[in-house]
Amino acid sequence: MLLNNKKPLVMGILNITPDSFSDGGKYLQLEEIVKRAKQMVRDGADIIDVGGESTRPGSNIVDVNEELERVIPVIKRLSTEIDVPISIDTYKAEVARQAVLAGATIINDIGGAKFDPLMPAVMAQTGAYVVLMHNRKPNLEETNCITAINGHLTEYEDIVLMVKKEIMESVQLVTEAGVSGDKIIIDPGIGFAKTVDGNIELLQRISELHELGYPILLGVSKKGTIGHLLGGLDVSQRSEGTMAATCFAVSKGIHIIRVHDVLENVRAARVMSELISEVKEED
């Protein structure tokens, strides 16, 4: 089993991109990338999430071949040199397929298996764990810009009900393709197809997603919502806010927390987990 009921898992973000919003361009050479991944494992990362395409607003969509060139050599190296699971962060079925062949055991899809019609079948065929993130399918034929993928959703009556409904559409897609229910993890998609107020409300009510019956991954590290809650701080000044969000996630029973700064968030999650455990024991 991937998940551990005793503590939340920390997923370390390994961006192999020139333009990611937090660490774009920092890790482009293979040896640097492998060194960074190994450091995250030493810092306590339970999973390494490898991504070859930035999803920050304004970044360009990367074609399949370029994404493969970025991620496959890294996954092949890491699969033999680190002892934690490797996740591939992609919404493209062919990238997911080849990444699993290279050694990844988790497919982390920001499209919730809705962006690429081949993705549900690939997820089933590989037997990998799958992370289904809530999002809205963009019209990629009209634009080459990632902004289409995380554009704002301006109208909804109840954001939690909407997210639950649309996540379950993703669940249905992959289960009908043959993905086992015990391989499914859901992600509310903070920062994708939602307003800032919607993101905040969704976080405040995150416990309601447990009703769906699947483990939850939360990725809010250094995102605009954190910056907004800190009065508009730049991405470089959102580390403390991210750690606060990590502690909040632990308190709400989130199973996997996806972060850039592994060491700090592992420590924050550990203390929060221990304190919650002490309270439960006293109760």
PDB file of C-alpha atoms in Angstrom:
ATOM      1  CA  MET A   1       0.000   0.000   0.000  1.00  0.00           C
ATOM      2  CA  LEU A   2       1.200   3.489  -0.860  1.00  0.00           C
ATOM      3  CA  LEU A   3      -0.563   5.222   2.018  1.00  0.00           C
ATOM      4  CA  ASN A   4       0.319   5.067   5.680  1.00  0.00           C
ATOM      5  CA  ASN A   5      -2.487   5.579   8.163  1.00  0.00           C
ATOM      6  CA  LYS A   6      -0.037   6.643  10.861  1.00  0.00           C
ATOM      7  CA  LYS A   7       1.044   9.908   9.238  1.00  0.00           C
ATOM      8  CA  PRO A   8       0.451  12.052   6.174  1.00  0.00           C
ATOM      9  CA  LEU A   9       2.910  11.590   3.325  1.00  0.00           C
ATOM     10  CA  VAL A  10       4.928  14.485   1.954  1.00  0.00           C
ATOM     11  CA  MET A  11       5.326  14.652  -1.821  1.00  0.00           C
ATOM     12  CA  GLY A  12       8.351  16.628  -2.956  1.00  0.00           C
ATOM     13  CA  ILE A  13       7.951  18.661  -6.140  1.00  0.00           C
ATOM     14  CA  LEU A  14      10.718  18.150  -8.717  1.00  0.00           C
ATOM     15  CA  ASN A  15      10.120  20.531 -11.608  1.00  0.00           C
ATOM     16  CA  ILE A  16      12.235  19.925 -14.695  1.00  0.00           C
ATOM     17  CA  THR A  17      11.108  23.107 -16.365  1.00  0.00           C
ATOM     18  CA  PRO A  18      12.539  26.496 -17.265  1.00  0.00           C
ATOM     19  CA  ASP A  19       9.396  28.371 -16.223  1.00  0.00           C
ATOM     20  CA  SER A  20       7.697  26.911 -13.146  1.00  0.00           C
ATOM     21  CA  PHE A  21       6.493  29.662 -10.826  1.00  0.00           C
ATOM     22  CA  SER A  22       8.588  28.667  -7.803  1.00  0.00           C
ATOM     23  CA  ASP A  23      11.734  26.923  -9.018  1.00  0.00           C
ATOM     24  CA  GLY A  24      11.689  27.191 -12.805  1.00  0.00           C
ATOM     25  CA  GLY A  25      15.130  26.871 -14.374  1.00  0.00           C
ATOM     26  CA  LYS A  26      16.883  25.769 -11.173  1.00  0.00           C
ATOM     27  CA  TYR A  27      17.113  22.074 -12.037  1.00  0.00           C
ATOM     28  CA  LEU A  28      17.713  21.419 -15.735  1.00  0.00           C
ATOM     29  CA  GLN A  29      20.858  19.279 -15.878  1.00  0.00           C
ATOM     30  CA  LEU A  30      20.399  15.586 -15.110  1.00  0.00           C
ATOM     31  CA  GLU A  31      23.018  15.433 -12.359  1.00  0.00           C
ATOM     32  CA  GLU A  32      21.555  18.529 -10.672  1.00  0.00           C
ATOM     33  CA  ILE A  33      18.071  17.033 -10.854  1.00  0.00           C
ATOM     34  CA  VAL A  34      19.139  13.709  -9.367  1.00  0.00           C
ATOM     35  CA  LYS A  35      21.065  15.511  -6.610  1.00  0.00           C
ATOM     36  CA  ARG A  36      17.997  17.607  -5.790  1.00  0.00           C
ATOM     37  CA  ALA A  37      15.744  14.534  -5.635  1.00  0.00           C
ATOM     38  CA  LYS A  38      18.148  12.710  -3.329  1.00  0.00           C
ATOM     39  CA  GLN A  39      18.285  15.735  -1.047  1.00  0.00           C
ATOM     40  CA  MET A  40      14.489  15.810  -0.846  1.00  0.00           C
ATOM     41  CA  VAL A  41      14.504  12.131   0.139  1.00  0.00           C
ATOM     42  CA  ARG A  42      17.089  12.855   2.852  1.00  0.00           C
ATOM     43  CA  ASP A  43      14.865  15.722   3.993  1.00  0.00           C
ATOM     44  CA  GLY A  44      11.997  13.303   4.472  1.00  0.00           C
ATOM     45  CA  ALA A  45      10.058  13.215   1.212  1.00  0.00           C
ATOM     46  CA  ASP A  46       7.890  10.112   0.943  1.00  0.00           C
ATOM     47  CA  ILE A  47       7.229  10.596  -2.790  1.00  0.00           C
ATOM     48  CA  ILE A  48       9.056  12.506  -5.546  1.00  0.00           C
ATOM     49  CA  ASP A  49       6.729  14.136  -8.086  1.00  0.00           C
ATOM     50  CA  VAL A  50       8.493  14.666 -11.412  1.00  0.00           C
ATOM     51  CA  GLY A  51       7.020  17.259 -13.752  1.00  0.00           C
ATOM     52  CA  GLY A  52       8.170  18.372 -17.185  1.00  0.00           C
ATOM     53  CA  GLU A  53       5.625  21.096 -17.884  1.00  0.00           C
ATOM     54  CA  SER A  54       4.856  24.204 -15.888  1.00  0.00           C
ATOM     55  CA  THR A  55       1.212  24.960 -15.103  1.00  0.00           C
ATOM     56  CA  ARG A  56       1.767  28.520 -13.961  1.00  0.00           C
ATOM     57  CA  PRO A  57      -0.439  31.129 -15.692  1.00  0.00           C
ATOM     58  CA  GLY A  58       1.095  32.325 -18.953  1.00  0.00           C
ATOM     59  CA  SER A  59       3.436  29.394 -19.554  1.00  0.00           C
ATOM     60  CA  ASN A  60       3.354  27.605 -22.888  1.00  0.00           C
ATOM     61  CA  ILE A  61       2.115  24.085 -23.422  1.00  0.00           C
ATOM     62  CA  VAL A  62       4.945  21.586 -23.953  1.00  0.00           C
ATOM     63  CA  ASP A  63       4.555  18.999 -26.691  1.00  0.00           C
ATOM     64  CA  VAL A  64       4.718  15.304 -25.858  1.00  0.00           C
ATOM     65  CA  ASN A  65       8.201  14.682 -27.254  1.00  0.00           C
ATOM     66  CA  GLU A  66       9.771  17.558 -25.346  1.00  0.00           C
ATOM     67  CA  GLU A  67       8.065  16.514 -22.126  1.00  0.00           C
ATOM     68  CA  LEU A  68       9.304  12.952 -22.597  1.00  0.00           C
ATOM     69  CA  GLU A  69      12.846  14.190 -23.188  1.00  0.00           C
ATOM     70  CA  ARG A  70      12.696  16.091 -19.918  1.00  0.00           C
ATOM     71  CA  VAL A  71      11.216  13.468 -17.610  1.00  0.00           C
ATOM     72  CA  ILE A  72      12.084   9.971 -18.834  1.00  0.00           C
ATOM     73  CA  PRO A  73      15.879  10.112 -18.264  1.00  0.00           C
ATOM     74  CA  VAL A  74      15.236  11.522 -14.795  1.00  0.00           C
ATOM     75  CA  ILE A  75      12.731   8.831 -13.841  1.00  0.00           C
ATOM     76  CA  LYS A  76      15.020   6.082 -15.137  1.00  0.00           C
ATOM     77  CA  ARG A  77      17.871   7.360 -12.974  1.00  0.00           C
ATOM     78  CA  LEU A  78      15.778   7.985  -9.900  1.00  0.00           C
ATOM     79  CA  SER A  79      14.063   4.603 -10.068  1.00  0.00           C
ATOM     80  CA  THR A  80      17.441   2.952  -9.469  1.00  0.00           C
ATOM     81  CA  GLU A  81      18.922   5.512  -7.061  1.00  0.00           C
ATOM     82  CA  ILE A  82      16.180   6.449  -4.596  1.00  0.00           C
ATOM     83  CA  ASP A  83      13.966   4.204  -2.503  1.00  0.00           C
ATOM     84  CA  VAL A  84      10.715   6.194  -2.440  1.00  0.00           C
ATOM     85  CA  PRO A  85       7.897   6.080  -5.010  1.00  0.00           C
ATOM     86  CA  ILE A  86       8.153   8.303  -8.083  1.00  0.00           C
ATOM     87  CA  SER A  87       5.158  10.170  -9.419  1.00  0.00           C
ATOM     88  CA  ILE A  88       4.793  11.590 -12.931  1.00  0.00           C
ATOM     89  CA  ASP A  89       2.984  14.913 -13.034  1.00  0.00           C
ATOM     90  CA  THR A  90       1.322  14.957 -16.463  1.00  0.00           C
ATOM     91  CA  TYR A  91      -2.057  15.073 -18.174  1.00  0.00           C
ATOM     92  CA  LYS A  92      -0.719  13.423 -21.352  1.00  0.00           C
ATOM     93  CA  ALA A  93      -1.383   9.690 -21.691  1.00  0.00           C
ATOM     94  CA  GLU A  94       1.776   8.868 -23.635  1.00  0.00           C
ATOM     95  CA  VAL A  95       3.979  10.639 -21.100  1.00  0.00           C
ATOM     96  CA  ALA A  96       2.231   8.747 -18.304  1.00  0.00           C
ATOM     97  CA  ARG A  97       2.644   5.422 -20.100  1.00  0.00           C
ATOM     98  CA  GLN A  98       6.340   5.856 -20.759  1.00  0.00           C
ATOM     99  CA  ALA A  99       6.980   7.262 -17.290  1.00  0.00           C
ATOM    100  CA  VAL A 100       5.545   4.140 -15.659  1.00  0.00           C
ATOM    101  CA  LEU A 101       7.655   1.962 -17.940  1.00  0.00           C
ATOM    102  CA  ALA A 102      10.657   4.002 -16.803  1.00  0.00           C
ATOM    103  CA  GLY A 103       9.902   3.415 -13.131  1.00  0.00           C
ATOM    104  CA  ALA A 104       7.142   5.762 -11.938  1.00  0.00           C
ATOM    105  CA  THR A 105       4.406   4.149  -9.864  1.00  0.00           C
ATOM    106  CA  ILE A 106       1.995   7.093  -9.569  1.00  0.00           C
ATOM    107  CA  ILE A 107       0.288   9.116 -12.317  1.00  0.00           C
ATOM    108  CA  ASN A 108      -0.552  12.596 -11.027  1.00  0.00           C
ATOM    109  CA  ASP A 109      -2.972  14.100 -13.563  1.00  0.00           C
ATOM    110  CA  ILE A 110      -4.018  17.758 -13.209  1.00  0.00           C
ATOM    111  CA  GLY A 111      -6.677  17.027 -15.806  1.00  0.00           C
ATOM    112  CA  GLY A 112      -8.421  14.383 -13.728  1.00  0.00           C
ATOM    113  CA  ALA A 113      -8.189  11.959 -16.693  1.00  0.00           C
ATOM    114  CA  LYS A 114     -10.362  14.330 -18.737  1.00  0.00           C
ATOM    115  CA  PHE A 115      -7.800  16.206 -20.844  1.00  0.00           C
ATOM    116  CA  ASP A 116      -6.489  13.246 -22.847  1.00  0.00           C
ATOM    117  CA  PRO A 117      -9.076  10.675 -23.951  1.00  0.00           C
ATOM    118  CA  LEU A 118      -6.437   7.926 -23.779  1.00  0.00           C
ATOM    119  CA  MET A 119      -5.505   8.616 -20.163  1.00  0.00           C
ATOM    120  CA  PRO A 120      -8.115   6.421 -18.403  1.00  0.00           C
ATOM    121  CA  ALA A 121      -7.035   3.361 -20.413  1.00  0.00           C
ATOM    122  CA  VAL A 122      -3.339   4.077 -19.792  1.00  0.00           C
ATOM    123  CA  MET A 123      -3.995   4.433 -16.080  1.00  0.00           C
ATOM    124  CA  ALA A 124      -5.730   1.067 -16.064  1.00  0.00           C
ATOM    125  CA  GLN A 125      -3.130  -0.694 -18.209  1.00  0.00           C
ATOM    126  CA  THR A 126      -0.169   0.476 -16.147  1.00  0.00           C
ATOM    127  CA  GLY A 127      -1.679  -0.502 -12.810  1.00  0.00           C
ATOM    128  CA  ALA A 128      -0.227   2.655 -11.275  1.00  0.00           C
ATOM    129  CA  TYR A 129      -1.734   4.666  -8.459  1.00  0.00           C
ATOM    130  CA  VAL A 130      -3.571   7.651  -9.910  1.00  0.00           C
ATOM    131  CA  VAL A 131      -4.158  11.151  -8.588  1.00  0.00           C
ATOM    132  CA  LEU A 132      -7.291  12.703 -10.069  1.00  0.00           C
ATOM    133  CA  MET A 133      -7.266  16.464  -9.666  1.00  0.00           C
ATOM    134  CA  HIS A 134     -10.348  18.610 -10.036  1.00  0.00           C
ATOM    135  CA  ASN A 135     -10.070  20.900 -13.033  1.00  0.00           C
ATOM    136  CA  ARG A 136     -12.020  22.114 -16.024  1.00  0.00           C
ATOM    137  CA  LYS A 137     -11.138  20.842 -19.488  1.00  0.00           C
ATOM    138  CA  PRO A 138      -9.667  23.659 -21.616  1.00  0.00           C
ATOM    139  CA  ASN A 139      -9.963  24.092 -25.349  1.00  0.00           C
ATOM    140  CA  LEU A 140      -6.317  23.516 -26.140  1.00  0.00           C
ATOM    141  CA  GLU A 141      -6.978  23.842 -29.866  1.00  0.00           C
ATOM    142  CA  GLU A 142      -7.680  27.537 -29.416  1.00  0.00           C
ATOM    143  CA  THR A 143      -4.640  28.418 -27.329  1.00  0.00           C
ATOM    144  CA  ASN A 144      -1.129  27.235 -26.610  1.00  0.00           C
ATOM    145  CA  CYS A 145      -1.158  28.842 -23.200  1.00  0.00           C
ATOM    146  CA  ILE A 146      -1.452  27.036 -19.880  1.00  0.00           C
ATOM    147  CA  THR A 147      -3.681  29.869 -18.657  1.00  0.00           C
ATOM    148  CA  ALA A 148      -6.481  27.937 -20.351  1.00  0.00           C
ATOM    149  CA  ILE A 149      -5.834  25.055 -17.976  1.00  0.00           C
ATOM    150  CA  ASN A 150      -6.031  27.020 -14.733  1.00  0.00           C
ATOM    151  CA  GLY A 151      -8.421  29.768 -15.771  1.00  0.00           C
ATOM    152  CA  HIS A 152     -10.890  31.181 -13.263  1.00  0.00           C
ATOM    153  CA  LEU A 153     -14.284  29.709 -12.590  1.00  0.00           C
ATOM    154  CA  THR A 154     -16.457  32.699 -11.733  1.00  0.00           C
ATOM    155  CA  GLU A 155     -19.874  31.176 -11.122  1.00  0.00           C
ATOM    156  CA  TYR A 156     -20.886  28.338  -8.820  1.00  0.00           C
ATOM    157  CA  GLU A 157     -23.591  27.857  -6.232  1.00  0.00           C
ATOM    158  CA  ASP A 158     -21.575  25.618  -3.915  1.00  0.00           C
ATOM    159  CA  ILE A 159     -17.930  25.064  -4.766  1.00  0.00           C
ATOM    160  CA  VAL A 160     -17.531  21.932  -2.624  1.00  0.00           C
ATOM    161  CA  LEU A 161     -20.556  20.228  -4.158  1.00  0.00           C
ATOM    162  CA  MET A 162     -19.276  21.171  -7.623  1.00  0.00           C
ATOM    163  CA  VAL A 163     -15.776  19.833  -6.932  1.00  0.00           C
ATOM    164  CA  LYS A 164     -17.137  16.603  -5.455  1.00  0.00           C
ATOM    165  CA  LYS A 165     -19.432  16.062  -8.433  1.00  0.00           C
ATOM    166  CA  GLU A 166     -16.715  16.677 -11.020  1.00  0.00           C
ATOM    167  CA  ILE A 167     -14.088  14.625  -9.191  1.00  0.00           C
ATOM    168  CA  MET A 168     -16.516  11.719  -9.175  1.00  0.00           C
ATOM    169  CA  GLU A 169     -16.872  12.129 -12.939  1.00  0.00           C
ATOM    170  CA  SER A 170     -13.115  11.532 -13.137  1.00  0.00           C
ATOM    171  CA  VAL A 171     -13.398   8.559 -10.799  1.00  0.00           C
ATOM    172  CA  GLN A 172     -16.097   7.076 -13.004  1.00  0.00           C
ATOM    173  CA  LEU A 173     -13.962   7.546 -16.126  1.00  0.00           C
ATOM    174  CA  VAL A 174     -11.023   5.639 -14.718  1.00  0.00           C
ATOM    175  CA  THR A 175     -12.963   2.909 -12.911  1.00  0.00           C
ATOM    176  CA  GLU A 176     -14.907   2.160 -16.073  1.00  0.00           C
ATOM    177  CA  ALA A 177     -11.532   1.840 -17.829  1.00  0.00           C
ATOM    178  CA  GLY A 178     -10.428  -0.691 -15.225  1.00  0.00           C
ATOM    179  CA  VAL A 179      -8.588   1.267 -12.520  1.00  0.00           C
ATOM    180  CA  SER A 180      -9.029  -0.384  -9.122  1.00  0.00           C
ATOM    181  CA  GLY A 181     -10.679   1.792  -6.499  1.00  0.00           C
ATOM    182  CA  ASP A 182      -7.821   1.236  -4.064  1.00  0.00           C
ATOM    183  CA  LYS A 183      -5.434   2.902  -6.534  1.00  0.00           C
ATOM    184  CA  ILE A 184      -7.363   6.206  -6.670  1.00  0.00           C
ATOM    185  CA  ILE A 185      -6.355   9.410  -4.879  1.00  0.00           C
ATOM    186  CA  ILE A 186      -8.257  12.677  -5.298  1.00  0.00           C
ATOM    187  CA  ASP A 187      -7.020  16.282  -5.345  1.00  0.00           C
ATOM    188  CA  PRO A 188      -9.353  19.313  -5.012  1.00  0.00           C
ATOM    189  CA  GLY A 189      -7.176  21.308  -7.413  1.00  0.00           C
ATOM    190  CA  ILE A 190      -6.469  24.465  -5.443  1.00  0.00           C
ATOM    191  CA  GLY A 191      -5.634  27.240  -7.910  1.00  0.00           C
ATOM    192  CA  PHE A 192      -7.200  25.551 -10.921  1.00  0.00           C
ATOM    193  CA  ALA A 193     -10.500  26.747 -12.429  1.00  0.00           C
ATOM    194  CA  LYS A 194     -11.410  28.560  -9.223  1.00  0.00           C
ATOM    195  CA  THR A 195     -11.466  32.109  -7.915  1.00  0.00           C
ATOM    196  CA  VAL A 196      -9.319  33.062  -4.934  1.00  0.00           C
ATOM    197  CA  ASP A 197     -12.414  33.136  -2.722  1.00  0.00           C
ATOM    198  CA  GLY A 198     -13.387  29.725  -4.085  1.00  0.00           C
ATOM    199  CA  ASN A 199      -9.957  28.316  -3.259  1.00  0.00           C
ATOM    200  CA  ILE A 200     -10.183  29.617   0.297  1.00  0.00           C
ATOM    201  CA  GLU A 201     -13.679  28.235   0.846  1.00  0.00           C
ATOM    202  CA  LEU A 202     -12.634  24.891  -0.583  1.00  0.00           C
ATOM    203  CA  LEU A 203      -9.710  24.731   1.821  1.00  0.00           C
ATOM    204  CA  GLN A 204     -11.888  25.697   4.759  1.00  0.00           C
ATOM    205  CA  ARG A 205     -14.323  22.906   3.897  1.00  0.00           C
ATOM    206  CA  ILE A 206     -11.742  20.354   2.760  1.00  0.00           C
ATOM    207  CA  SER A 207     -12.957  17.791   5.309  1.00  0.00           C
ATOM    208  CA  GLU A 208     -16.154  17.381   3.291  1.00  0.00           C
ATOM    209  CA  LEU A 209     -14.164  15.642   0.564  1.00  0.00           C
ATOM    210  CA  HIS A 210     -13.580  12.704   2.903  1.00  0.00           C
ATOM    211  CA  GLU A 211     -17.211  11.804   2.194  1.00  0.00           C
ATOM    212  CA  LEU A 212     -16.122  10.580  -1.250  1.00  0.00           C
ATOM    213  CA  GLY A 213     -14.183   7.760   0.372  1.00  0.00           C
ATOM    214  CA  TYR A 214     -10.811   8.274  -1.357  1.00  0.00           C
ATOM    215  CA  PRO A 215      -7.447   9.425   0.003  1.00  0.00           C
ATOM    216  CA  ILE A 216      -6.871  13.148  -0.562  1.00  0.00           C
ATOM    217  CA  LEU A 217      -3.788  14.889  -1.922  1.00  0.00           C
ATOM    218  CA  LEU A 218      -3.489  18.617  -1.307  1.00  0.00           C
ATOM    219  CA  GLY A 219      -1.177  20.859  -3.312  1.00  0.00           C
ATOM    220  CA  VAL A 220      -1.203  24.470  -2.152  1.00  0.00           C
ATOM    221  CA  SER A 221       2.534  25.074  -1.768  1.00  0.00           C
ATOM    222  CA  LYS A 222       3.436  28.727  -2.458  1.00  0.00           C
ATOM    223  CA  LYS A 223       0.340  29.206  -4.627  1.00  0.00           C
ATOM    224  CA  GLY A 224      -1.442  32.479  -5.203  1.00  0.00           C
ATOM    225  CA  THR A 225      -4.013  31.688  -2.523  1.00  0.00           C
ATOM    226  CA  ILE A 226      -1.226  31.623   0.067  1.00  0.00           C
ATOM    227  CA  GLY A 227       0.091  34.914  -1.280  1.00  0.00           C
ATOM    228  CA  HIS A 228      -3.397  36.421  -1.111  1.00  0.00           C
ATOM    229  CA  LEU A 229      -3.866  35.343   2.512  1.00  0.00           C
ATOM    230  CA  LEU A 230      -0.519  36.978   3.305  1.00  0.00           C
ATOM    231  CA  GLY A 231      -1.549  40.297   1.813  1.00  0.00           C
ATOM    232  CA  GLY A 232      -0.174  39.788  -1.669  1.00  0.00           C
ATOM    233  CA  LEU A 233       3.282  38.478  -0.882  1.00  0.00           C
ATOM    234  CA  ASP A 234       5.491  37.292  -3.752  1.00  0.00           C
ATOM    235  CA  VAL A 235       6.076  33.566  -4.284  1.00  0.00           C
ATOM    236  CA  SER A 236       9.521  33.828  -2.678  1.00  0.00           C
ATOM    237  CA  GLN A 237       7.872  34.938   0.589  1.00  0.00           C
ATOM    238  CA  ARG A 238       5.231  32.238   0.932  1.00  0.00           C
ATOM    239  CA  SER A 239       7.176  29.518   2.753  1.00  0.00           C
ATOM    240  CA  GLU A 240       5.747  30.194   6.209  1.00  0.00           C
ATOM    241  CA  GLY A 241       2.231  30.407   4.806  1.00  0.00           C
ATOM    242  CA  THR A 242       2.765  27.077   3.102  1.00  0.00           C
ATOM    243  CA  MET A 243       3.860  25.481   6.361  1.00  0.00           C
ATOM    244  CA  ALA A 244       0.725  26.825   8.033  1.00  0.00           C
ATOM    245  CA  ALA A 245      -1.338  25.241   5.255  1.00  0.00           C
ATOM    246  CA  THR A 246       0.555  21.979   5.770  1.00  0.00           C
ATOM    247  CA  CYS A 247      -0.345  21.967   9.470  1.00  0.00           C
ATOM    248  CA  PHE A 248      -3.956  22.737   8.569  1.00  0.00           C
ATOM    249  CA  ALA A 249      -3.956  19.828   6.108  1.00  0.00           C
ATOM    250  CA  VAL A 250      -2.618  17.473   8.780  1.00  0.00           C
ATOM    251  CA  SER A 251      -5.347  18.608  11.168  1.00  0.00           C
ATOM    252  CA  LYS A 252      -7.972  17.791   8.531  1.00  0.00           C
ATOM    253  CA  GLY A 253      -6.730  14.283   7.849  1.00  0.00           C
ATOM    254  CA  ILE A 254      -5.208  14.927   4.422  1.00  0.00           C
ATOM    255  CA  HIS A 255      -3.229  11.893   3.277  1.00  0.00           C
ATOM    256  CA  ILE A 256      -0.605  13.433   0.944  1.00  0.00           C
ATOM    257  CA  ILE A 257       0.761  16.993   1.048  1.00  0.00           C
ATOM    258  CA  ARG A 258       2.582  18.225  -2.061  1.00  0.00           C
ATOM    259  CA  VAL A 259       5.285  20.824  -1.351  1.00  0.00           C
ATOM    260  CA  HIS A 260       8.364  22.553  -2.733  1.00  0.00           C
ATOM    261  CA  ASP A 261      10.298  22.940   0.541  1.00  0.00           C
ATOM    262  CA  VAL A 262      10.388  19.392   1.851  1.00  0.00           C
ATOM    263  CA  LEU A 263      12.445  19.667   5.041  1.00  0.00           C
ATOM    264  CA  GLU A 264      10.475  22.536   6.571  1.00  0.00           C
ATOM    265  CA  ASN A 265       7.106  21.009   5.753  1.00  0.00           C
ATOM    266  CA  VAL A 266       8.097  17.523   6.922  1.00  0.00           C
ATOM    267  CA  ARG A 267       9.052  19.023  10.284  1.00  0.00           C
ATOM    268  CA  ALA A 268       5.849  21.066  10.491  1.00  0.00           C
ATOM    269  CA  ALA A 269       3.730  18.021   9.601  1.00  0.00           C
ATOM    270  CA  ARG A 270       5.574  15.856  12.140  1.00  0.00           C
ATOM    271  CA  VAL A 271       4.959  18.255  15.019  1.00  0.00           C
ATOM    272  CA  MET A 272       1.330  18.756  14.060  1.00  0.00           C
ATOM    273  CA  SER A 273       0.784  15.004  13.775  1.00  0.00           C
ATOM    274  CA  GLU A 274       2.286  14.415  17.207  1.00  0.00           C
ATOM    275  CA  LEU A 275       0.231  17.159  18.823  1.00  0.00           C
ATOM    276  CA  ILE A 276      -2.983  15.842  17.289  1.00  0.00           C
ATOM    277  CA  SER A 277      -2.071  12.343  18.411  1.00  0.00           C
ATOM    278  CA  GLU A 278      -1.571  13.577  21.985  1.00  0.00           C
ATOM    279  CA  VAL A 279      -4.978  15.284  21.946  1.00  0.00           C
ATOM    280  CA  LYS A 280      -6.667  12.147  20.673  1.00  0.00           C
ATOM    281  CA  GLU A 281      -5.011  10.037  23.335  1.00  0.00           C
ATOM    282  CA  GLU A 282      -6.147  12.460  26.051  1.00  0.00           C
ATOM    283  CA  ASP A 283      -9.705  12.402  24.701  1.00  0.00           C
TER     284      ASP A 283
END
